[in-house]
Amino acid sequence: MTTAADLDDGALEFEHVPESDQSFENALAKAADGKRLSVDDAVELLTTGTESSGIDPARKERVLELADRRRAEEVGDTVTFVANLNNNVTTACNTGCLFCNFKNPDDAFEVDADVEHSGFTKTPAESREAVRDGLERGIYEVTSVSGLHPAFALDQDHREILENYDDPARTVNYKPPERYETDPGTYVEQMEAMSVGGVHLHSMTPEEAYHARRGTERSYESIYGRLREAGLDSAPGTAAEILVDEVREVICPGKMDTGEWVDAMEGAAAAGLPVTSTMMYGHVENEMHRAKHLKVIRDLQDRTGAITEFVPLSFIHQNTPLYEAGVVDGGASRDEDELLVAVARLFLDNVEHIQSSWVKSGDEHGLKLLNCGADDFMGTILSEEITKRAGGEYGEFRSVADYVEMVGAIGRPLAERSTDYEETRRVEMDGGPYGPKLGPKADGTPLLD
Ligand SMILES: C[S@@+](CC[C@H](N)C(=O)[O-])C[C@H]1O[C@@H](n2cnc3c(N)ncnc32)[C@H](O)[C@@H]1O
Ligand SMILES: Nc1c(NC[C@H](O)[C@H](O)[C@H](O)CO)[nH]c(=O)[nH]c1=O
Ligand code: SF4
């Protein structure tokens, strides 16, 4: 397995490089004509032409304008957001992704450990309390993504299977809950606990589903089907990072490969769950990898139709092993963020919504991305751990009043949406008070302030 220490800057040689036989002008003309773009077209647009290095400002503006127009034609001017809560169950994880500072090694959580750490594990009862508190503040979605705690099993039957392995810690990354200070319960127990008061439960990334099926031959459809019975309503398409294996081998060698990520997503879709899709970019990958990733997402959507949105996640570098080991010297530039959103809008002709993240980009740049092809501005989230621990500086929540101020400043209409975008409700910018109006307890009271 690669560790940060094994990698040193400049040593990365990829088979896939940003070269193509296409020209920037031809690629842009195809996009303007509404033709389906190829990977080479996407590379030309992402690089503003592969024949010269660096981003050409005038060419960049032409790509952004086209994408902004396409956004207006496809979904109109309204900016959407969701009133949600992030509830991360545990930070215990030994997968060792080199871009991640959310995780803590699991042995720090063991009963006899005397290691200081800032991580946490919540019992199902504690997760339920967190969701109940969120509901009181007006949220109607809970997003829950977590570390791959070795004590997690899908359910009791799965726990028995894992316990029957010889040396389960080594063979199937399983340790019994008694070893730990806090027992996270099973995935099914966590789903049942969080699915409370009519909230929409958005949880179980493909990597978590992989953990929930480890040591078995079960299909992803049956894993997600079981979770759905326990209350799961949709799944986040994170763990995607860059869906090209030569990049995964560098930044997350312990994770599932591209083919398995796609299998898990197809399983979620087959189990009847809507899914989101993501790309975490701005580390070691190049524009060819970004373009190939977009193709994987578009092909998946052609087959399933289950993807509700595409969420670009700009790499936050400050506290990560990749940065600390000198493998990268920062994240994506603003120009790259803008081009990624724009090219996603133009390339993903079968995914309706593109998200801008104020967590990753901040308010000002996040609003700019809404003029580059994005139409959704994420969620209220109330608490945030992944970006914060990586060194992100843009805070943990935004109230509905904050959304009114931000989106009002760029002169666009604002609407709340459900997780699957099936329901939207216009937020009238009439001086407030502003509170969520969708969902079981969202009666417009500005509880989020
Ligand atoms: C922290 S993991 C939690 C869920 C689960 N352990 C998994 O990997 O699917 C969720 C996602 O956060 C994103 N993430 C983690 N560290 C990040 C960073 N430094 N910058 C941007 N995104 C990051 C990655 O895309 C990752 O897949
Ligand atoms: N972009 C980020 C998100 N996006 C997810 C949304 O908040 C929401 O759960 C999804 O759109 C489904 O409705 N969440 C984060 O925590 N951090 C981000 O950067
Ligand atoms: S990204 Fe997920 S799987 Fe990877 S180390 Fe972080 S928490 Fe663990």
Coordinates of C-alpha atoms and ligand atoms in Angstrom, one line a residue:
M1 CA 0.0 0.0 0.0
T2 CA 1.2 3.5 -0.8
T3 CA 1.8 5.9 2.1
A4 CA 2.5 9.6 1.9
A5 CA 6.1 8.9 2.7
D6 CA 6.5 6.7 -0.4
L7 CA 5.4 9.5 -2.7
D8 CA 7.6 12.4 -3.6
D9 CA 6.6 15.2 -5.8
G10 CA 7.3 14.8 -9.4
A11 CA 7.5 11.0 -9.1
L12 CA 4.0 10.6 -10.4
E13 CA 3.9 9.3 -13.9
F14 CA 0.4 8.7 -15.3
E15 CA -0.6 6.8 -18.4
H16 CA -3.4 9.2 -19.0
V17 CA -2.3 12.7 -19.8
P18 CA -4.2 15.8 -21.0
E19 CA -3.5 15.5 -24.7
S20 CA -6.0 15.2 -27.6
D21 CA -6.5 15.4 -31.3
Q22 CA -9.4 17.7 -30.8
S23 CA -9.1 21.5 -30.9
F24 CA -10.5 24.0 -28.3
E25 CA -12.5 25.8 -31.0
N26 CA -14.1 22.6 -32.3
A27 CA -15.0 21.4 -28.8
L28 CA -16.6 24.7 -28.0
A29 CA -18.5 24.7 -31.2
K30 CA -19.8 21.2 -30.4
A31 CA -20.9 22.4 -27.0
A32 CA -22.6 25.5 -28.5
D33 CA -24.5 23.2 -30.9
G34 CA -25.7 21.1 -28.0
K35 CA -23.9 18.0 -29.2
R36 CA -22.8 15.3 -26.8
L37 CA -19.2 15.9 -25.9
S38 CA -16.4 13.3 -26.0
V39 CA -13.7 12.9 -23.4
D40 CA -11.3 14.8 -25.7
D41 CA -13.8 17.7 -26.0
A42 CA -13.9 17.9 -22.2
V43 CA -10.1 17.9 -22.0
E44 CA -9.9 20.8 -24.5
L45 CA -12.5 22.8 -22.5
L46 CA -11.0 22.0 -19.1
T47 CA -7.6 23.1 -20.3
T48 CA -8.8 26.0 -22.6
G49 CA -6.8 24.2 -25.3
T50 CA -4.2 21.5 -24.8
E51 CA -1.8 23.1 -27.3
S52 CA -0.6 25.6 -24.8
S53 CA -0.1 25.4 -21.1
G54 CA -2.0 27.4 -18.5
I55 CA -5.6 28.7 -18.6
D56 CA -6.4 31.3 -21.2
P57 CA -8.7 33.9 -19.5
A58 CA -10.6 34.9 -22.7
R59 CA -11.2 31.2 -23.6
K60 CA -12.3 30.4 -20.1
E61 CA -14.9 33.2 -20.2
R62 CA -16.4 31.7 -23.4
V63 CA -16.7 28.2 -21.7
L64 CA -18.3 29.8 -18.6
E65 CA -20.8 31.8 -20.6
L66 CA -21.9 28.8 -22.6
A67 CA -22.4 26.7 -19.5
D68 CA -24.2 29.5 -17.7
R69 CA -26.6 29.8 -20.7
R70 CA -27.1 26.0 -20.8
R71 CA -27.9 26.1 -17.1
A72 CA -30.6 28.8 -17.7
E73 CA -32.1 26.8 -20.6
E74 CA -32.1 23.5 -18.7
V75 CA -33.2 24.5 -15.2
G76 CA -33.9 28.2 -15.2
D77 CA -32.5 30.9 -12.9
T78 CA -33.7 29.6 -9.5
V79 CA -31.0 28.7 -7.1
T80 CA -32.0 25.8 -4.8
F81 CA -30.7 24.5 -1.4
V82 CA -31.8 21.9 1.1
A83 CA -32.4 22.4 4.8
N84 CA -30.3 19.6 6.1
L85 CA -28.1 18.3 9.0
N86 CA -24.8 16.5 8.7
N87 CA -24.5 13.7 11.3
N88 CA -21.3 11.8 11.0
V89 CA -21.5 8.7 13.2
T90 CA -17.8 7.9 13.7
T91 CA -14.4 9.1 12.6
A92 CA -12.8 5.7 13.3
C93 CA -11.3 4.5 10.0
N94 CA -8.3 2.6 8.9
T95 CA -8.7 2.9 5.1
G96 CA -5.9 5.4 5.1
C97 CA -6.9 7.8 2.2
L98 CA -4.1 10.3 1.8
F99 CA -6.4 13.2 1.1
C100 CA -8.5 12.7 4.3
N101 CA -8.0 14.2 7.8
F102 CA -11.5 13.3 9.0
K103 CA -10.4 9.8 10.1
N104 CA -8.7 8.6 13.2
P105 CA -7.0 5.2 13.5
D106 CA -9.5 2.8 15.2
D107 CA -7.1 1.6 18.0
A108 CA -7.4 5.1 19.6
F109 CA -11.0 4.2 20.3
E110 CA -10.3 1.0 22.1
V111 CA -11.2 0.6 25.7
D112 CA -7.6 0.4 26.9
A113 CA -6.1 3.0 24.6
D114 CA -4.3 5.9 26.2
V115 CA -3.9 7.8 22.9
E116 CA -5.3 11.4 22.8
H117 CA -7.5 12.0 19.8
S118 CA -10.2 14.4 18.7
G119 CA -12.5 11.8 17.1
F120 CA -15.9 10.5 18.1
T121 CA -18.3 7.6 17.8
K122 CA -22.0 8.0 18.3
T123 CA -24.3 5.2 19.5
P124 CA -27.6 4.8 17.5
A125 CA -29.4 6.6 20.4
E126 CA -27.0 9.6 20.2
S127 CA -27.5 9.7 16.4
R128 CA -31.3 9.8 16.9
E129 CA -30.9 12.7 19.4
A130 CA -28.8 14.6 16.9
V131 CA -31.5 14.2 14.2
R132 CA -34.3 15.1 16.6
D133 CA -32.4 18.3 17.5
G134 CA -32.0 19.0 13.8
L135 CA -35.7 18.5 13.2
E136 CA -36.4 21.1 16.0
R137 CA -34.2 23.5 14.0
G138 CA -36.3 22.9 10.9
I139 CA -34.2 20.5 8.8
Y140 CA -35.8 17.8 6.7
E141 CA -32.8 15.9 5.4
V142 CA -30.0 14.2 7.4
T143 CA -26.8 13.4 5.6
S144 CA -24.7 10.8 7.3
V145 CA -21.3 9.7 6.1
S146 CA -18.8 8.1 8.4
G147 CA -15.5 6.3 8.9
L148 CA -15.4 2.6 8.3
H149 CA -15.4 1.5 11.9
P150 CA -14.2 -2.1 12.3
A151 CA -17.1 -2.9 14.7
F152 CA -19.7 -2.0 12.0
A153 CA -21.7 -4.8 10.5
L154 CA -24.7 -4.5 8.3
D155 CA -27.0 -6.2 10.9
Q156 CA -26.8 -9.1 13.4
D157 CA -26.6 -11.8 10.8
H158 CA -23.7 -10.0 9.1
R159 CA -22.0 -9.7 12.5
E160 CA -22.2 -13.5 13.0
I161 CA -20.6 -14.0 9.6
L162 CA -17.8 -11.6 10.4
E163 CA -17.2 -13.2 13.8
N164 CA -16.8 -16.6 12.3
Y165 CA -13.8 -15.6 10.2
D166 CA -10.4 -16.7 11.5
D167 CA -8.5 -13.6 12.7
P168 CA -11.3 -11.3 11.5
A169 CA -9.4 -8.1 12.2
R170 CA -6.9 -9.1 9.5
T171 CA -9.1 -11.0 7.1
V172 CA -12.3 -8.8 7.1
N173 CA -11.4 -5.6 9.0
Y174 CA -13.7 -6.6 11.8
K175 CA -13.3 -6.2 15.6
P176 CA -16.1 -6.8 18.1
P177 CA -17.8 -3.7 19.6
E178 CA -16.7 -4.8 23.1
R179 CA -13.2 -3.8 22.2
Y180 CA -14.2 -0.1 21.9
E181 CA -15.2 2.6 24.3
T182 CA -18.4 3.3 22.3
D183 CA -20.4 0.8 20.3
P184 CA -21.7 2.3 17.0
G185 CA -24.2 -0.6 16.7
T186 CA -25.0 -1.9 13.2
Y187 CA -25.6 0.1 10.0
V188 CA -29.2 -1.1 10.2
E189 CA -29.5 0.2 13.8
Q190 CA -28.0 3.5 12.8
M191 CA -30.5 3.9 9.9
E192 CA -33.4 3.0 12.1
A193 CA -32.3 5.5 14.7
M194 CA -31.8 8.4 12.2
S195 CA -34.9 7.7 10.2
V196 CA -37.1 9.6 12.6
G197 CA -39.9 12.2 12.5
G198 CA -40.3 12.0 8.7
V199 CA -36.7 13.2 7.9
H200 CA -35.2 12.1 4.6
L201 CA -32.2 9.9 5.3
H202 CA -29.3 10.4 2.9
S203 CA -26.5 8.0 3.8
M204 CA -24.3 5.0 3.0
T205 CA -21.7 5.9 0.4
P206 CA -20.5 3.2 -2.0
E207 CA -17.4 2.7 0.3
E208 CA -19.7 2.3 3.4
A209 CA -21.8 -0.2 1.4
Y210 CA -18.6 -2.1 0.6
H211 CA -17.9 -2.2 4.4
A212 CA -21.5 -3.4 5.0
R213 CA -21.0 -6.3 2.6
R214 CA -17.4 -7.3 3.5
G215 CA -16.8 -11.0 4.0
T216 CA -20.0 -11.9 2.1
E217 CA -21.0 -12.5 -1.6
R218 CA -24.1 -10.4 -1.3
S219 CA -25.0 -8.0 -4.1
Y220 CA -25.0 -4.3 -3.6
E221 CA -28.7 -4.3 -4.5
S222 CA -29.4 -6.5 -1.6
I223 CA -27.2 -4.5 0.8
Y224 CA -28.9 -1.2 -0.2
G225 CA -32.3 -3.0 -0.2
R226 CA -31.8 -4.0 3.5
L227 CA -30.7 -0.5 4.4
R228 CA -33.8 0.9 2.6
E229 CA -36.0 -1.3 4.7
A230 CA -34.3 0.2 7.7
G231 CA -35.2 3.8 6.6
L232 CA -32.6 4.8 4.1
D233 CA -34.1 7.2 1.4
S234 CA -31.1 8.0 -0.9
A235 CA -27.4 7.5 -1.1
P236 CA -24.5 10.0 -1.5
G237 CA -22.1 9.3 -4.4
T238 CA -19.0 10.2 -2.5
A239 CA -16.0 7.9 -2.3
A240 CA -15.8 8.7 -6.0
E241 CA -12.8 10.9 -5.7
I242 CA -11.3 10.4 -9.2
L243 CA -12.8 7.4 -11.0
V244 CA -9.6 6.4 -12.7
D245 CA -7.7 3.6 -11.0
E246 CA -4.2 5.0 -11.6
V247 CA -5.2 8.1 -9.5
R248 CA -7.0 6.0 -6.8
E249 CA -3.8 3.9 -6.4
V250 CA -2.0 7.1 -5.4
I251 CA -4.6 8.9 -3.2
C252 CA -6.7 6.1 -1.8
P253 CA -5.0 2.7 -2.3
G254 CA -7.2 1.2 0.4
K255 CA -10.5 2.1 -1.3
M256 CA -12.6 0.2 -3.7
D257 CA -11.7 0.6 -7.4
T258 CA -13.7 2.4 -10.1
G259 CA -15.5 -0.7 -11.2
E260 CA -16.7 -1.6 -7.7
W261 CA -17.8 2.0 -7.1
V262 CA -19.9 1.8 -10.2
D263 CA -21.3 -1.6 -9.1
A264 CA -22.3 -0.2 -5.7
M265 CA -24.0 2.8 -7.3
E266 CA -25.9 0.6 -9.7
G267 CA -26.9 -1.6 -6.7
A268 CA -28.3 1.5 -4.9
A269 CA -30.2 2.5 -8.0
A270 CA -31.5 -1.1 -8.5
A271 CA -32.7 -1.0 -4.9
G272 CA -34.8 2.0 -5.8
L273 CA -32.7 4.7 -4.2
P274 CA -31.9 8.1 -5.8
V275 CA -28.2 8.8 -5.7
T276 CA -25.9 11.9 -5.9
S277 CA -22.6 11.9 -7.8
T278 CA -19.3 13.7 -6.9
M279 CA -15.7 14.3 -7.9
M280 CA -13.0 15.3 -5.5
Y281 CA -10.4 17.1 -7.7
G282 CA -7.5 19.4 -7.4
H283 CA -4.8 17.1 -6.0
V284 CA -2.6 14.8 -8.1
E285 CA -5.0 14.3 -11.1
N286 CA -4.9 16.0 -14.4
E287 CA -7.6 17.2 -16.8
M288 CA -7.7 13.9 -18.6
H289 CA -8.6 12.2 -15.4
R290 CA -11.3 14.7 -14.7
A291 CA -12.7 14.2 -18.2
K292 CA -12.7 10.4 -17.8
H293 CA -14.4 10.7 -14.5
L294 CA -17.2 12.7 -16.0
K295 CA -17.6 10.0 -18.6
V296 CA -18.0 7.3 -15.9
I297 CA -20.8 9.4 -14.3
R298 CA -22.5 10.1 -17.6
D299 CA -22.5 6.4 -18.6
L300 CA -23.8 5.4 -15.2
Q301 CA -26.6 7.9 -15.5
D302 CA -27.4 6.6 -19.0
R303 CA -27.9 3.2 -17.5
T304 CA -29.7 4.1 -14.3
G305 CA -31.3 7.6 -14.5
A306 CA -30.9 7.6 -10.7
I307 CA -28.5 10.5 -10.3
T308 CA -30.1 13.6 -9.0
E309 CA -27.1 16.0 -9.0
F310 CA -23.4 16.2 -9.6
V311 CA -21.3 17.7 -6.7
P312 CA -17.8 18.9 -7.4
L313 CA -15.7 18.7 -4.2
S314 CA -12.7 20.9 -4.5
F315 CA -9.8 19.4 -2.5
I316 CA -9.1 21.0 0.8
H317 CA -5.3 20.4 1.3
Q318 CA -4.0 22.1 4.5
N319 CA -4.0 19.3 7.0
T320 CA -3.9 16.3 4.7
P321 CA -1.1 13.7 4.3
L322 CA -0.9 14.5 0.6
Y323 CA 0.1 18.1 1.4
E324 CA 2.1 17.3 4.5
A325 CA 4.3 14.9 2.5
G326 CA 4.8 17.4 -0.2
V327 CA 3.0 15.4 -2.9
V328 CA 0.8 18.3 -3.6
D329 CA 1.4 22.0 -2.9
G330 CA -2.2 23.2 -2.8
G331 CA -5.7 22.6 -4.2
A332 CA -7.4 23.7 -7.4
S333 CA -7.2 27.3 -8.5
R334 CA -10.4 29.3 -8.8
D335 CA -10.1 29.1 -12.6
E336 CA -10.0 25.4 -12.3
D337 CA -13.1 25.3 -10.0
E338 CA -15.0 27.5 -12.5
L339 CA -14.1 25.4 -15.5
L340 CA -14.9 22.2 -13.7
V341 CA -18.4 23.3 -12.9
A342 CA -18.9 24.7 -16.5
V343 CA -17.6 21.5 -18.2
A344 CA -19.7 19.3 -15.9
R345 CA -22.8 21.3 -17.0
L346 CA -21.9 20.9 -20.7
F347 CA -20.7 17.3 -20.5
L348 CA -23.3 15.8 -18.2
D349 CA -26.2 16.3 -20.5
N350 CA -28.2 13.8 -18.5
V351 CA -27.7 15.1 -15.0
E352 CA -30.0 18.1 -14.3
H353 CA -28.4 19.7 -11.2
I354 CA -24.8 20.8 -10.6
Q355 CA -24.0 21.9 -7.0
S356 CA -21.8 24.7 -5.8
S357 CA -20.3 24.1 -2.3
W358 CA -20.0 27.0 0.1
V359 CA -18.2 24.6 2.5
K360 CA -15.4 24.1 0.0
S361 CA -15.3 27.4 -1.8
G362 CA -16.8 30.0 0.7
D363 CA -19.7 32.3 0.0
E364 CA -18.2 34.7 -2.6
H365 CA -16.6 32.1 -4.8
G366 CA -19.5 29.7 -4.2
L367 CA -21.8 32.4 -5.6
K368 CA -19.6 32.9 -8.6
L369 CA -19.9 29.2 -9.4
L370 CA -23.7 29.7 -9.7
N371 CA -22.8 31.8 -12.7
C372 CA -20.6 29.1 -14.3
G373 CA -23.2 26.4 -14.7
A374 CA -24.2 25.4 -11.1
D375 CA -27.8 25.8 -10.0
D376 CA -27.8 24.3 -6.5
F377 CA -26.1 25.8 -3.4
M378 CA -25.9 22.8 -1.2
G379 CA -27.5 22.8 2.2
T380 CA -27.7 24.3 5.7
I381 CA -25.8 21.3 7.1
L382 CA -25.6 22.7 10.7
S383 CA -22.3 21.0 11.5
E384 CA -19.3 20.0 9.4
E385 CA -16.3 17.8 10.2
I386 CA -14.7 16.6 6.9
T387 CA -13.7 20.0 5.5
K388 CA -13.1 21.6 8.9
R389 CA -10.6 18.8 9.9
A390 CA -8.9 19.2 6.5
G391 CA -8.3 22.8 7.2
G392 CA -11.3 24.5 5.5
E393 CA -12.3 27.9 6.8
Y394 CA -15.8 28.6 5.7
G395 CA -17.7 27.5 8.8
E396 CA -20.3 24.9 9.5
F397 CA -23.8 26.2 8.6
R398 CA -25.9 28.7 6.8
S399 CA -29.4 29.7 7.8
V400 CA -32.3 30.3 5.4
A401 CA -31.7 34.1 6.1
D402 CA -28.1 33.6 5.1
Y403 CA -29.2 32.0 1.8
V404 CA -31.6 34.9 1.1
E405 CA -28.8 37.4 1.6
M406 CA -26.3 35.4 -0.5
V407 CA -28.5 34.6 -3.4
G408 CA -30.3 37.9 -3.2
A409 CA -26.9 39.5 -3.8
I410 CA -26.5 37.9 -7.2
G411 CA -30.1 38.7 -8.2
R412 CA -31.4 35.2 -8.6
P413 CA -34.6 33.6 -7.3
L414 CA -34.2 31.2 -4.3
A415 CA -36.0 28.0 -3.6
E416 CA -35.8 25.2 -1.0
R417 CA -35.8 21.7 -2.5
S418 CA -36.2 18.2 -1.3
T419 CA -33.2 15.9 -1.5
D420 CA -34.4 14.4 -4.8
Y421 CA -35.5 17.8 -6.2
E422 CA -39.1 16.5 -6.6
E423 CA -40.4 19.3 -4.4
T424 CA -39.3 22.9 -4.5
R425 CA -40.7 25.9 -2.7
R426 CA -39.9 29.5 -3.6
V427 CA -38.4 31.6 -0.8
E428 CA -39.9 35.0 -1.1
M429 CA -37.3 37.6 -0.3
D430 CA -39.7 39.9 1.5
G431 CA -37.8 40.8 4.6
G432 CA -38.5 37.5 6.5
P433 CA -38.4 36.0 9.0
Y434 CA -37.0 33.2 7.0
G435 CA -37.3 29.5 7.9
P436 CA -37.7 26.2 6.0
K437 CA -41.2 25.4 4.8
L438 CA -40.7 21.9 3.3
G439 CA -40.6 18.7 5.5
P440 CA -42.4 17.5 8.6
K441 CA -41.4 20.1 11.1
A442 CA -40.5 22.9 8.7
D443 CA -43.2 25.4 9.3
G444 CA -41.3 28.5 8.3
T445 CA -40.1 29.3 11.8
P446 CA -36.6 30.6 11.5
L447 CA -35.1 28.0 13.9
L448 CA -31.9 27.9 11.9
D449 CA -30.9 31.4 12.9
Ligands
LIG1 C1 -14.7 11.6 4.6 S1 -15.5 10.4 3.5 C2 -16.7 9.7 4.7 C3 -17.5 8.5 4.1 C4 -16.7 7.3 3.8 N1 -15.6 7.0 4.7 C5 -16.2 7.3 2.4 O1 -15.0 7.4 2.2 O2 -17.0 7.1 1.5 C6 -16.5 11.4 2.4 C7 -15.9 12.1 1.3 O3 -15.3 13.3 1.8 C8 -14.5 13.8 0.8 N2 -13.3 14.4 1.4 C9 -12.5 13.8 2.3 N3 -11.4 14.6 2.6 C10 -11.5 15.7 1.8 C11 -10.7 16.8 1.5 N4 -9.6 17.0 2.2 N5 -11.1 17.7 0.6 C12 -12.3 17.6 0.0 N6 -13.1 16.5 0.1 C13 -12.7 15.6 1.0 C14 -14.1 12.7 -0.1 O4 -14.7 12.9 -1.4 C15 -14.8 11.5 0.6 O5 -15.2 10.5 -0.3
LIG2 N1 -21.0 19.9 -1.3 C1 -21.1 19.5 0.0 C2 -22.2 18.8 0.5 N2 -23.2 18.6 -0.3 C3 -24.4 17.7 0.0 C4 -25.6 18.5 0.3 O1 -25.5 19.2 1.5 C5 -26.9 17.6 0.3 O2 -26.8 16.6 1.3 C6 -27.1 16.9 -1.0 O3 -27.1 17.8 -2.0 C7 -28.4 16.0 -1.0 O4 -29.5 16.8 -0.8 N3 -22.2 18.4 1.8 C8 -21.2 18.7 2.6 O5 -21.2 18.3 3.8 N4 -20.1 19.3 2.1 C9 -20.0 19.7 0.9 O6 -19.0 20.3 0.5
SF4_3 S1 -12.2 9.2 3.0 FE1 -13.6 7.8 4.1 S2 -12.6 5.8 3.8 FE2 -11.1 7.3 3.3 S3 -9.9 7.6 5.2 FE3 -11.5 9.2 5.1 S4 -13.2 8.4 6.2 FE4 -11.9 6.7 5.8

